[in-house]
Amino acid sequence: MARVGIYLPIAELSVNLFVLLAMGAAVGFLSGMFGVGGGFLITPLLIFYNIPPAIAVATGANQVVASSFSGALSHVKKGTLDFKLGTVLLAGGIVGATLGIYVFSLLRELGQLDLFISLLYVVLLGTVGGLMLVESLRAIRRSRDGAAPTLKKPGQHNWIHRLPLKMRFRASKLFVSVIPVLGLGAGIGFLSSIMGVGGGFIMVPALIYLLKVPTNVVIGTSLFQIIFVAAYTTIVHATANHTVDVVLAFMLMVGGVAGAQYGAKVGQRLRGEQLRALLALLVLAVALRLGFDLFVKPQSIFSLAGPGI
Amino acid sequence: MSRGLFAVLLLALLAHTAPAFAQDDIEGVVPTPAENAAQEPAPQQAVNPESIQIGLSTNRVAITADFSGADLTIFGSLDYADPLVARQGRYDVIVVLEGPAQEVVVRRKDRVLGMWINMESETFTNVPVSYSVATTRMPQDITDTNSYRQLSLGADYLHIEPVDRDGNPATISEFREALRERKAAAGLFNMRVGGVEFLSQSLFRASLPLSPSVPVGTHKARAFLFKNGVFIKESSAQLSIVKSGFEQTIARFSVNHGFSYGILATALAIVTGWIGRIVFRRD
């Protein structure tokens, strides 16, 4: 196969066009299959592919805009999108993202950005992957025992529902305080700007288990707010850090949009708990790989940094 | 794609009639009389009549985005050479191509809780981004380390000053060595022994490697002439390296108009997502 090199103007290196398209397609496939944005896979993959972490993060956010917009459109059509809830989440998200970008610049100046990104990924992916694996294995065992696969019914009320400043969200059939909603949005926004992820893999379980939002509304609403937070993150990274590589992002978007289609088809054929177990293994593998790099002695303990990257 | 880059140097054979090429001619330090039997018994060799010239036929080299390194060839001339010294091969030339100067932060990773984390750092100023050297012979056969140090010539002798001059000298020198080592590993500091060849008694050709990551900006080509191991003269010329093409336009735009760039990148994502939805609609 002829090597089709494509030069990334911001990352300042030449990469293989097919590798990028395949990477985008593979992540798009998984995101279609599992219903997540895929940012948490794209950014580590780019880092493994020697893209500097600062660029991988900002470019990942740009790619997330495309995939979440595409996904949100279909939820608008199906009416499974709570605009009001999404907007409140978004308000928190913008605050979190602003803080995140400030921390991002600061860490970059201190030379600790790469470490912080890797640590966040290891901790978050390790936790989410671990929990998901345990849950899905339990479900698989249950269904093998012949019991009907039942999703745990959300409990009636928890401490979150006792907080003041209540607000009604009709589409979600929810009457809840705005404090946890804003806080959740801010947390996701912060992660989005530092990790280059949409945060769907945290947002979805948090909305379901903490706020008790009906599952059918969760994905559309989370995608809706992710569009804006990721767009905001992209613009601010482009302005403050000049780390968005639009050529790289475009290759990933094209691959991702196409891959999502086939992923969704395969996803419909597989059983839910099997899917979740597979995703959990994938997430854990990424976390282990990133963690491994932290503990292995680097080739050279010295590194240079200029005014550029 | 390794295209040979020929910034052909003008053979300023008649240097003194072509003052345009005689840029930055620097008189060398008056050398101590060489203890060489072959040297004519001119008792006080106060003046070295030799002069060295390099001059570029173009002062702007454009490289495309897929540039993967090339050789830069520079021609130069040596005038009023002593034929006897020339015949014995006692003239040496070192040609240097020096990239624009930058501030560089050198960081060292140390083990903390089992993890390798950037800990100490040292900032150096005026470090050339790239530094390529071509010589006629092994550098130790041309002149001694003292002269190299005085001339700040060669990657190993280049003056690299820390911003904080009061730091621990041992640390500074460790980080300075690391800086040189990292630059060499990146192919930005390099040396080609035998890269300068005399084509005739008065004409030489230097070929310097341009690394694939050669930085854009104004580079300075300098030629140093040595006679019997003593520095005589220096000549220099400027060369600006620019990247051209679509990708470079994007890079410039992203730096100069970051906000608009971000808006456009987001718009591109929205449009791609929307078109993707139309093309791959699945409901």
Coordinates of C-alpha atoms in Angstrom, one line a residue:
Chain A
M1 CA 0.0 0.0 0.0
A2 CA 1.4 3.3 -1.0
R3 CA 2.1 5.5 2.0
V4 CA -0.3 8.4 1.8
G5 CA 1.3 10.9 4.0
I6 CA -0.7 13.9 5.1
Y7 CA 1.0 16.8 6.9
L8 CA -0.6 18.1 10.0
P9 CA 0.0 21.9 10.1
I10 CA -0.4 22.4 13.8
A11 CA 1.1 19.1 15.1
E12 CA 3.9 19.7 12.5
L13 CA 4.3 16.1 11.6
S14 CA 3.4 13.8 8.8
V15 CA 1.0 11.0 9.4
N16 CA -0.6 8.3 7.3
L17 CA -4.0 9.3 5.9
F18 CA -5.4 5.7 6.1
V19 CA -4.3 5.3 9.7
L20 CA -6.3 8.4 10.7
L21 CA -9.4 7.5 8.7
A22 CA -9.2 4.0 10.2
M23 CA -8.8 5.4 13.7
G24 CA -11.8 7.7 13.2
A25 CA -13.8 4.9 11.7
A26 CA -12.9 2.5 14.5
V27 CA -13.9 5.0 17.2
G28 CA -17.0 6.0 15.2
F29 CA -17.9 2.3 15.0
L30 CA -17.6 1.9 18.8
S31 CA -19.4 5.1 19.5
G32 CA -22.3 4.0 17.3
M33 CA -22.3 0.6 18.9
F34 CA -22.2 1.8 22.5
G35 CA -23.9 5.2 22.2
V36 CA -21.0 7.2 23.5
G37 CA -19.2 10.2 21.9
G38 CA -15.8 8.4 21.5
G39 CA -13.7 11.3 22.7
F40 CA -12.3 9.3 25.5
L41 CA -10.9 6.8 22.9
I42 CA -9.8 9.3 20.3
T43 CA -7.5 11.4 22.5
P44 CA -5.5 8.5 23.9
L45 CA -5.2 6.9 20.5
L46 CA -3.8 10.2 19.1
I47 CA -1.3 10.3 22.0
F48 CA -0.2 6.7 21.2
Y49 CA 0.2 7.8 17.6
N50 CA 2.8 10.4 18.8
I51 CA 0.5 13.4 18.5
P52 CA 1.5 15.8 21.3
P53 CA -1.0 15.5 24.1
A54 CA -1.9 19.3 24.0
I55 CA -2.9 18.9 20.4
A56 CA -4.6 15.6 20.8
V57 CA -6.9 17.1 23.5
A58 CA -7.9 20.2 21.6
T59 CA -8.4 18.4 18.4
G60 CA -10.3 15.6 20.1
A61 CA -12.8 18.3 21.3
N62 CA -13.2 19.5 17.8
Q63 CA -14.0 16.0 16.6
V64 CA -16.5 15.5 19.4
V65 CA -18.5 18.5 18.1
A66 CA -19.1 16.7 14.8
S67 CA -20.0 13.3 16.3
S68 CA -22.3 14.8 19.0
F69 CA -24.0 17.1 16.6
S70 CA -24.7 14.2 14.2
G71 CA -26.0 12.1 17.1
A72 CA -28.1 14.9 18.6
L73 CA -29.9 15.5 15.3
S74 CA -31.5 12.1 15.4
H75 CA -32.6 12.6 19.0
V76 CA -34.2 15.9 18.1
K77 CA -36.3 14.0 15.5
K78 CA -37.3 11.3 18.0
G79 CA -38.1 13.9 20.6
T80 CA -35.7 12.4 23.1
L81 CA -33.9 15.6 24.0
D82 CA -34.7 17.7 27.0
F83 CA -33.7 21.2 25.9
K84 CA -34.3 22.8 29.3
L85 CA -32.2 20.2 31.2
G86 CA -29.5 20.5 28.5
T87 CA -29.4 24.2 28.8
V88 CA -28.9 24.2 32.6
L89 CA -26.2 21.5 32.2
L90 CA -24.6 23.7 29.6
A91 CA -24.5 26.8 31.8
G92 CA -22.5 24.7 34.3
G93 CA -20.5 23.3 31.5
I94 CA -19.3 26.7 30.2
V95 CA -18.0 27.6 33.7
G96 CA -16.3 24.3 34.1
A97 CA -14.7 24.5 30.7
T98 CA -13.4 28.0 31.3
L99 CA -11.8 26.8 34.5
G100 CA -10.4 23.8 32.7
I101 CA -8.8 25.8 30.0
Y102 CA -7.1 28.0 32.5
V103 CA -5.7 25.0 34.4
F104 CA -4.7 23.5 31.0
S105 CA -2.5 26.6 30.2
L106 CA -1.1 26.7 33.7
L107 CA -0.1 23.0 33.6
R108 CA 1.4 23.4 30.2
E109 CA 3.6 26.2 31.5
L110 CA 4.7 24.1 34.4
G111 CA 5.5 21.2 32.1
Q112 CA 3.0 18.9 33.9
L113 CA 0.3 18.9 31.3
D114 CA 1.1 15.5 29.9
L115 CA 1.3 13.9 33.3
F116 CA -2.0 15.4 34.4
I117 CA -3.8 14.3 31.2
S118 CA -2.4 10.8 31.6
L119 CA -3.3 10.6 35.3
L120 CA -6.9 11.8 34.6
Y121 CA -7.3 9.3 31.9
V122 CA -5.9 6.4 34.0
V123 CA -8.1 7.2 37.0
L124 CA -11.3 8.0 35.1
L125 CA -11.1 5.2 32.5
G126 CA -9.9 2.8 35.1
T127 CA -12.9 3.5 37.4
V128 CA -15.5 3.7 34.7
G129 CA -14.1 0.6 32.9
G130 CA -13.8 -1.4 36.2
L131 CA -17.4 -0.6 37.3
M132 CA -18.8 -1.3 33.9
L133 CA -17.0 -4.6 33.7
V134 CA -18.2 -5.8 37.1
E135 CA -21.8 -4.7 36.3
S136 CA -21.8 -6.4 32.9
L137 CA -20.3 -9.6 34.1
R138 CA -22.9 -9.8 36.8
A139 CA -25.6 -9.3 34.2
I140 CA -24.1 -11.9 32.0
R141 CA -24.0 -14.4 34.9
R142 CA -27.6 -13.5 35.8
S143 CA -28.9 -14.1 32.3
R144 CA -27.0 -17.4 32.1
D145 CA -28.7 -18.5 35.3
G146 CA -32.0 -18.0 33.5
A147 CA -33.2 -15.0 35.4
A148 CA -34.8 -12.2 33.3
P149 CA -32.2 -9.4 32.8
T150 CA -33.6 -6.6 34.9
L151 CA -32.1 -3.2 35.1
K152 CA -31.9 -2.0 38.6
K153 CA -34.9 0.2 39.2
P154 CA -33.8 3.6 40.4
G155 CA -34.6 4.2 44.0
Q156 CA -37.3 6.7 45.0
H157 CA -35.2 9.6 46.4
N158 CA -31.7 10.3 47.5
W159 CA -30.0 13.2 49.1
I160 CA -29.7 15.0 45.8
H161 CA -33.5 15.4 45.7
R162 CA -33.5 17.2 49.0
L163 CA -31.5 20.2 47.8
P164 CA -33.1 23.6 47.4
L165 CA -33.7 25.7 44.2
K166 CA -35.9 23.1 42.6
M167 CA -36.7 23.3 38.9
R168 CA -39.1 21.3 36.8
F169 CA -37.9 19.6 33.6
R170 CA -40.9 18.4 31.8
A171 CA -39.4 16.3 29.0
S172 CA -37.4 14.3 31.7
K173 CA -40.4 14.2 34.1
L174 CA -38.1 15.6 36.7
F175 CA -38.4 18.0 39.6
V176 CA -35.0 18.6 41.0
S177 CA -32.7 21.2 42.5
V178 CA -30.5 23.0 39.9
I179 CA -27.4 22.7 42.1
P180 CA -26.4 19.1 41.2
V181 CA -27.4 19.8 37.5
L182 CA -25.1 22.8 37.3
G183 CA -22.4 21.0 39.3
L184 CA -22.5 18.0 37.0
G185 CA -22.4 20.2 33.9
A186 CA -19.4 22.1 35.4
G187 CA -17.5 18.9 36.2
I188 CA -18.1 17.5 32.6
G189 CA -17.0 20.9 31.2
F190 CA -13.8 20.8 33.2
L191 CA -13.0 17.3 32.0
S192 CA -13.9 18.2 28.4
S193 CA -11.4 21.0 28.2
I194 CA -8.6 19.1 29.9
M195 CA -9.2 15.7 28.4
G196 CA -10.6 16.6 25.0
V197 CA -13.7 14.4 25.7
G198 CA -17.3 15.2 25.5
G199 CA -17.8 13.4 28.8
G200 CA -20.7 11.2 27.7
F201 CA -19.2 8.2 29.4
I202 CA -19.6 10.0 32.8
M203 CA -22.6 12.1 32.0
V204 CA -24.8 9.2 30.9
P205 CA -24.4 7.1 34.1
A206 CA -24.6 10.3 36.3
L207 CA -27.9 11.4 34.7
I208 CA -29.3 8.0 35.1
Y209 CA -28.2 7.0 38.5
L210 CA -27.8 10.4 40.3
L211 CA -30.6 12.5 38.8
K212 CA -32.9 9.6 37.8
V213 CA -33.4 11.0 34.3
P214 CA -35.3 8.5 32.1
T215 CA -32.8 6.5 30.0
N216 CA -34.3 7.4 26.7
V217 CA -33.8 11.1 27.3
V218 CA -30.3 10.8 28.7
I219 CA -28.3 10.2 25.6
G220 CA -29.9 13.0 23.5
T221 CA -29.7 15.5 26.3
S222 CA -26.1 14.7 27.1
L223 CA -25.2 14.9 23.4
F224 CA -27.0 18.3 23.2
Q225 CA -24.9 19.9 25.9
I226 CA -21.7 18.2 24.7
I227 CA -22.0 19.9 21.3
F228 CA -21.8 23.3 23.0
V229 CA -19.2 22.5 25.6
A230 CA -17.0 20.9 23.0
A231 CA -17.5 23.8 20.6
Y232 CA -16.7 26.3 23.3
T233 CA -13.6 24.2 24.3
T234 CA -12.4 24.1 20.7
I235 CA -12.8 27.8 20.2
V236 CA -11.0 28.7 23.5
H237 CA -8.2 26.2 22.9
A238 CA -7.7 27.7 19.4
T239 CA -7.6 31.2 20.8
A240 CA -5.5 30.6 23.8
N241 CA -3.3 27.7 23.0
H242 CA -3.3 27.4 19.2
T243 CA -3.5 23.6 19.5
V244 CA -6.5 22.7 17.3
D245 CA -5.3 20.8 14.3
V246 CA -8.2 21.2 11.8
V247 CA -6.7 18.8 9.2
L248 CA -6.3 16.1 11.8
A249 CA -9.8 16.7 13.2
F250 CA -11.4 16.6 9.8
M251 CA -9.8 13.2 9.0
L252 CA -11.2 11.8 12.3
M253 CA -14.6 13.3 11.7
V254 CA -15.0 11.8 8.2
G255 CA -13.9 8.3 9.5
G256 CA -16.0 8.7 12.6
V257 CA -19.3 9.7 10.9
A258 CA -19.0 6.8 8.5
G259 CA -18.0 4.3 11.2
A260 CA -20.8 5.2 13.5
Q261 CA -23.3 4.0 11.0
Y262 CA -22.0 0.4 10.9
G263 CA -21.3 0.4 14.6
A264 CA -25.0 1.1 15.3
K265 CA -26.0 -1.8 13.1
V266 CA -23.7 -4.3 14.8
G267 CA -24.7 -2.9 18.2
Q268 CA -28.4 -3.7 17.5
R269 CA -27.5 -7.4 17.0
L270 CA -25.3 -7.8 20.1
R271 CA -26.8 -8.2 23.6
G272 CA -26.6 -5.2 25.9
E273 CA -24.5 -6.8 28.7
Q274 CA -22.1 -8.3 26.2
L275 CA -21.7 -4.9 24.6
R276 CA -21.0 -3.3 27.9
A277 CA -18.4 -6.0 28.9
L278 CA -16.6 -5.4 25.6
L279 CA -16.6 -1.6 26.1
A280 CA -15.4 -2.1 29.6
L281 CA -12.5 -4.2 28.5
L282 CA -11.6 -1.6 25.8
V283 CA -11.7 1.2 28.3
L284 CA -9.6 -0.7 30.8
A285 CA -7.0 -1.6 28.1
V286 CA -6.6 2.1 27.3
A287 CA -6.3 3.0 31.0
L288 CA -3.6 0.3 31.5
R289 CA -1.6 1.3 28.5
L290 CA -1.6 5.0 29.6
G291 CA -0.7 4.0 33.1
F292 CA 2.1 1.7 31.9
D293 CA 3.8 4.7 30.2
L294 CA 3.8 6.6 33.4
F295 CA 5.8 4.0 35.2
V296 CA 8.3 2.9 32.6
K297 CA 11.5 4.9 32.4
P298 CA 11.4 7.1 29.4
Q299 CA 14.0 6.9 26.6
S300 CA 15.4 10.2 27.7
I301 CA 14.6 11.8 31.0
F302 CA 15.3 15.2 29.4
S303 CA 12.8 17.0 27.2
L304 CA 12.9 20.4 25.5
A305 CA 10.2 22.9 25.3
G306 CA 10.2 26.1 23.3
P307 CA 7.8 29.0 23.1
G308 CA 5.9 26.8 20.7
I309 CA 4.9 23.4 21.9
Chain B
M1 CA 10.7 12.9 -1.3
S2 CA 14.2 14.1 -0.9
R3 CA 14.6 16.9 -3.4
G4 CA 18.1 18.3 -3.6
L5 CA 18.0 21.9 -2.6
F6 CA 20.5 24.0 -4.4
A7 CA 20.8 27.3 -3.0
V8 CA 23.7 27.7 -5.3
L9 CA 26.3 30.0 -4.0
L10 CA 27.8 32.5 -6.2
L11 CA 31.3 31.9 -6.9
A12 CA 32.6 35.2 -6.1
L13 CA 35.9 34.5 -7.6
L14 CA 36.6 38.2 -8.0
A15 CA 35.4 39.1 -4.6
H16 CA 36.8 42.5 -4.5
T17 CA 35.1 43.6 -7.6
A18 CA 31.8 42.4 -6.3
P19 CA 31.2 44.2 -3.0
A20 CA 27.6 43.0 -2.9
F21 CA 28.8 39.6 -1.9
A22 CA 31.3 40.8 0.6
Q23 CA 28.8 40.8 3.4
D24 CA 30.0 40.8 7.0
D25 CA 33.6 40.2 6.2
I26 CA 35.3 39.9 9.5
E27 CA 39.0 40.2 9.9
G28 CA 40.3 37.4 11.9
V29 CA 42.5 37.7 15.0
V30 CA 46.0 38.2 14.0
P31 CA 47.4 34.7 14.2
T32 CA 50.6 33.9 16.0
P33 CA 53.3 32.9 13.5
A34 CA 52.9 29.3 12.8
E35 CA 55.9 27.1 13.6
N36 CA 55.9 25.4 10.3
A37 CA 59.0 24.6 8.4
A38 CA 57.1 24.8 5.1
Q39 CA 56.1 28.3 5.9
E40 CA 58.0 30.8 3.8
P41 CA 60.5 32.7 6.0
A42 CA 58.4 35.8 5.8
P43 CA 59.5 36.8 9.2
Q44 CA 56.5 38.7 10.5
Q45 CA 53.4 37.2 9.0
A46 CA 51.3 40.1 10.2
V47 CA 48.8 40.1 7.4
N48 CA 47.0 37.1 6.0
P49 CA 46.0 38.2 2.5
E50 CA 43.5 35.3 2.1
S51 CA 39.8 36.1 1.9
I52 CA 36.9 33.8 2.0
Q53 CA 33.6 34.4 0.3
I54 CA 30.2 32.8 0.3
G55 CA 27.1 34.3 -1.2
L56 CA 23.8 32.8 -1.9
S57 CA 22.1 32.9 -5.3
T58 CA 18.8 33.1 -3.5
N59 CA 18.2 34.3 0.0
R60 CA 14.8 32.6 0.3
V61 CA 14.2 28.9 0.2
A62 CA 10.6 27.6 0.2
I63 CA 10.0 24.1 1.4
T64 CA 6.7 22.4 1.0
A65 CA 4.7 20.7 3.7
D66 CA 5.8 17.2 2.8
F67 CA 9.5 18.2 3.0
S68 CA 11.5 15.3 4.4
G69 CA 14.9 16.7 4.5
A70 CA 17.4 17.7 1.9
D71 CA 21.0 18.8 1.4
L72 CA 21.8 22.5 1.1
T73 CA 24.8 23.1 -1.1
I74 CA 26.8 26.2 -0.7
F75 CA 29.7 27.2 -2.9
G76 CA 32.4 29.5 -1.9
S77 CA 35.8 30.8 -2.9
L78 CA 39.1 31.3 -1.2
D79 CA 41.1 34.2 -2.7
Y80 CA 44.7 35.2 -2.5
A81 CA 45.5 31.7 -1.2
D82 CA 49.1 30.8 -0.7
P83 CA 49.6 28.1 -3.3
L84 CA 52.2 26.3 -1.1
V85 CA 49.8 26.1 1.8
A86 CA 47.0 25.1 -0.4
R87 CA 49.0 22.3 -2.0
Q88 CA 49.8 20.9 1.4
G89 CA 46.1 21.0 2.3
R90 CA 46.7 23.3 5.2
Y91 CA 43.6 25.4 4.5
D92 CA 40.5 24.3 6.3
V93 CA 37.0 25.6 6.0
I94 CA 34.1 25.1 8.4
V95 CA 30.6 26.1 7.1
V96 CA 27.8 26.5 9.6
L97 CA 24.1 27.0 9.0
E98 CA 22.5 28.5 12.1
G99 CA 18.8 28.7 12.7
P100 CA 16.9 31.5 14.4
A101 CA 17.6 31.8 18.1
Q102 CA 15.0 30.8 20.7
E103 CA 14.5 30.4 24.4
V104 CA 14.5 26.8 25.3
V105 CA 13.3 25.1 28.5
V106 CA 15.0 21.9 29.4
R107 CA 13.1 19.6 31.8
R108 CA 14.3 16.6 33.6
K109 CA 12.0 13.7 34.6
D110 CA 12.6 12.1 38.0
R111 CA 10.9 9.2 39.7
V112 CA 8.2 10.2 42.1
L113 CA 6.0 7.5 43.6
G114 CA 7.2 5.2 40.8
M115 CA 6.1 7.6 38.1
W116 CA 8.3 9.6 35.8
I117 CA 7.4 13.2 36.3
N118 CA 9.0 16.5 35.0
M119 CA 10.7 18.0 38.0
E120 CA 13.7 20.3 37.5
S121 CA 14.0 22.7 34.6
E122 CA 16.5 25.2 33.3
T123 CA 15.8 27.9 30.7
F124 CA 18.4 28.9 28.2
T125 CA 18.3 31.9 25.9
N126 CA 19.5 32.5 22.4
V127 CA 19.7 28.8 21.5
P128 CA 19.7 28.3 17.7
V129 CA 16.8 26.1 16.8
S130 CA 19.1 24.3 14.4
Y131 CA 22.9 24.1 14.0
S132 CA 24.4 22.3 11.1
V133 CA 28.1 22.1 10.6
A134 CA 30.2 20.9 7.6
T135 CA 33.9 20.6 7.8
T136 CA 36.9 19.7 5.6
R137 CA 38.3 17.3 8.2
M138 CA 37.8 16.0 11.6
P139 CA 37.3 19.0 13.8
Q140 CA 40.1 18.1 16.1
D141 CA 42.5 18.1 13.2
I142 CA 41.5 21.6 12.1
T143 CA 42.2 23.6 15.3
D144 CA 42.1 23.2 19.0
T145 CA 39.2 23.4 21.4
N146 CA 40.3 26.8 22.7
S147 CA 39.8 28.3 19.3
Y148 CA 36.4 26.6 18.9
R149 CA 35.4 27.9 22.3
Q150 CA 36.6 31.5 21.4
L151 CA 34.7 31.4 18.1
S152 CA 31.7 29.7 19.7
L153 CA 32.0 27.3 16.8
G154 CA 30.5 23.8 16.7
A155 CA 27.6 22.4 18.6
D156 CA 29.8 21.3 21.4
Y157 CA 31.4 24.7 21.9
L158 CA 28.5 26.9 21.1
H159 CA 27.8 29.4 23.9
I160 CA 24.5 28.5 25.5
E161 CA 23.6 30.8 28.3
P162 CA 21.0 30.1 31.0
V163 CA 18.5 32.8 31.9
D164 CA 19.4 32.4 35.5
R165 CA 23.1 32.8 35.6
D166 CA 23.4 32.3 39.4
G167 CA 22.2 28.7 39.3
N168 CA 24.2 25.7 40.3
P169 CA 27.0 25.5 37.7
A170 CA 26.9 21.6 37.8
T171 CA 23.2 21.6 37.1
I172 CA 23.5 24.2 34.4
S173 CA 26.2 22.2 32.6
E174 CA 24.2 19.0 33.0
F175 CA 21.1 20.6 31.4
R176 CA 23.2 22.2 28.7
E177 CA 24.6 18.8 27.8
A178 CA 21.1 17.4 27.7
L179 CA 20.0 20.3 25.5
R180 CA 22.8 19.5 23.0
E181 CA 22.0 15.8 23.2
R182 CA 18.3 16.3 22.6
K183 CA 18.9 18.7 19.7
A184 CA 21.3 16.2 18.1
A185 CA 18.8 13.3 18.7
A186 CA 16.1 15.4 16.9
G187 CA 18.5 15.9 14.0
L188 CA 18.6 19.6 14.5
F189 CA 22.2 19.8 15.7
N190 CA 24.4 17.9 13.3
M191 CA 27.8 17.7 11.8
R192 CA 29.1 16.4 8.5
V193 CA 32.9 15.8 8.5
G194 CA 34.1 16.0 5.0
G195 CA 31.0 18.0 4.1
V196 CA 33.3 20.8 2.7
E197 CA 35.4 19.9 -0.3
F198 CA 37.9 21.9 -2.2
L199 CA 37.1 21.6 -5.9
S200 CA 40.1 23.6 -6.9
Q201 CA 42.7 25.6 -5.0
S202 CA 40.3 28.5 -4.7
L203 CA 36.8 26.9 -5.0
F204 CA 35.0 24.9 -2.3
R205 CA 31.7 23.3 -1.9
A206 CA 29.9 22.7 1.3
S207 CA 26.9 20.4 1.7
L208 CA 24.8 20.7 4.8
P209 CA 21.9 18.5 5.8
L210 CA 18.6 20.2 6.4
S211 CA 16.6 18.2 8.8
P212 CA 12.9 17.4 8.0
S213 CA 11.9 19.6 10.9
V214 CA 14.1 22.5 9.9
P215 CA 12.6 25.6 11.4
V216 CA 11.4 28.4 9.4
G217 CA 12.9 31.8 9.8
T218 CA 16.2 33.6 9.0
H219 CA 19.2 31.3 9.0
K220 CA 22.7 32.5 8.9
A221 CA 25.3 30.7 6.8
R222 CA 28.9 31.3 8.0
A223 CA 32.1 30.1 6.6
F224 CA 35.3 30.0 8.8
L225 CA 38.7 29.8 7.2
F226 CA 41.6 28.2 9.0
K227 CA 45.2 28.2 7.8
N228 CA 47.7 25.9 9.6
G229 CA 45.2 25.5 12.4
V230 CA 44.7 29.2 12.9
F231 CA 41.5 31.1 12.3
I232 CA 41.9 33.7 9.6
K233 CA 38.6 35.0 8.4
E234 CA 34.9 34.6 8.4
S235 CA 32.2 35.3 5.8
S236 CA 28.5 35.1 6.3
A237 CA 25.2 35.3 4.4
Q238 CA 21.6 35.2 5.3
L239 CA 19.1 32.7 4.1
S240 CA 15.5 32.7 5.0
I241 CA 13.6 29.4 5.0
V242 CA 9.9 29.6 4.5
K243 CA 7.3 26.9 4.4
S244 CA 4.8 27.2 1.6
G245 CA 1.6 25.5 0.7
F246 CA -1.9 25.1 2.0
E247 CA -0.9 23.6 5.3
Q248 CA 1.3 26.5 6.1
T249 CA -1.5 28.9 5.4
I250 CA -3.6 27.0 8.0
A251 CA -0.8 27.1 10.6
R252 CA -0.2 30.8 10.1
F253 CA -4.0 31.5 10.3
S254 CA -4.3 29.5 13.5
V255 CA -1.6 31.6 15.2
N256 CA -2.6 35.0 13.9
H257 CA -6.4 34.6 14.0
G258 CA -6.9 32.0 16.8
F259 CA -10.5 33.0 17.5
S260 CA -11.7 32.9 13.9
Y261 CA -9.8 29.7 13.4
G262 CA -11.7 28.2 16.4
I263 CA -15.0 29.3 15.0
L264 CA -14.2 27.9 11.6
A265 CA -13.0 24.6 13.1
T266 CA -16.3 24.3 15.0
A267 CA -18.3 25.2 11.9
L268 CA -16.5 22.6 10.0
A269 CA -17.4 20.0 12.7
I270 CA -21.1 21.0 12.6
V271 CA -21.2 20.8 8.8
T272 CA -19.4 17.5 8.8
G273 CA -21.7 16.1 11.4
W274 CA -24.8 17.4 9.6
I275 CA -23.7 16.0 6.2
G276 CA -22.7 12.7 7.9
R277 CA -26.2 12.5 9.3
I278 CA -27.7 13.0 5.8
V279 CA -25.4 10.6 4.1
F280 CA -25.4 7.9 6.7
R281 CA -29.0 8.3 8.0
R282 CA -30.0 5.2 9.8
D283 CA -33.5 5.9 11.1

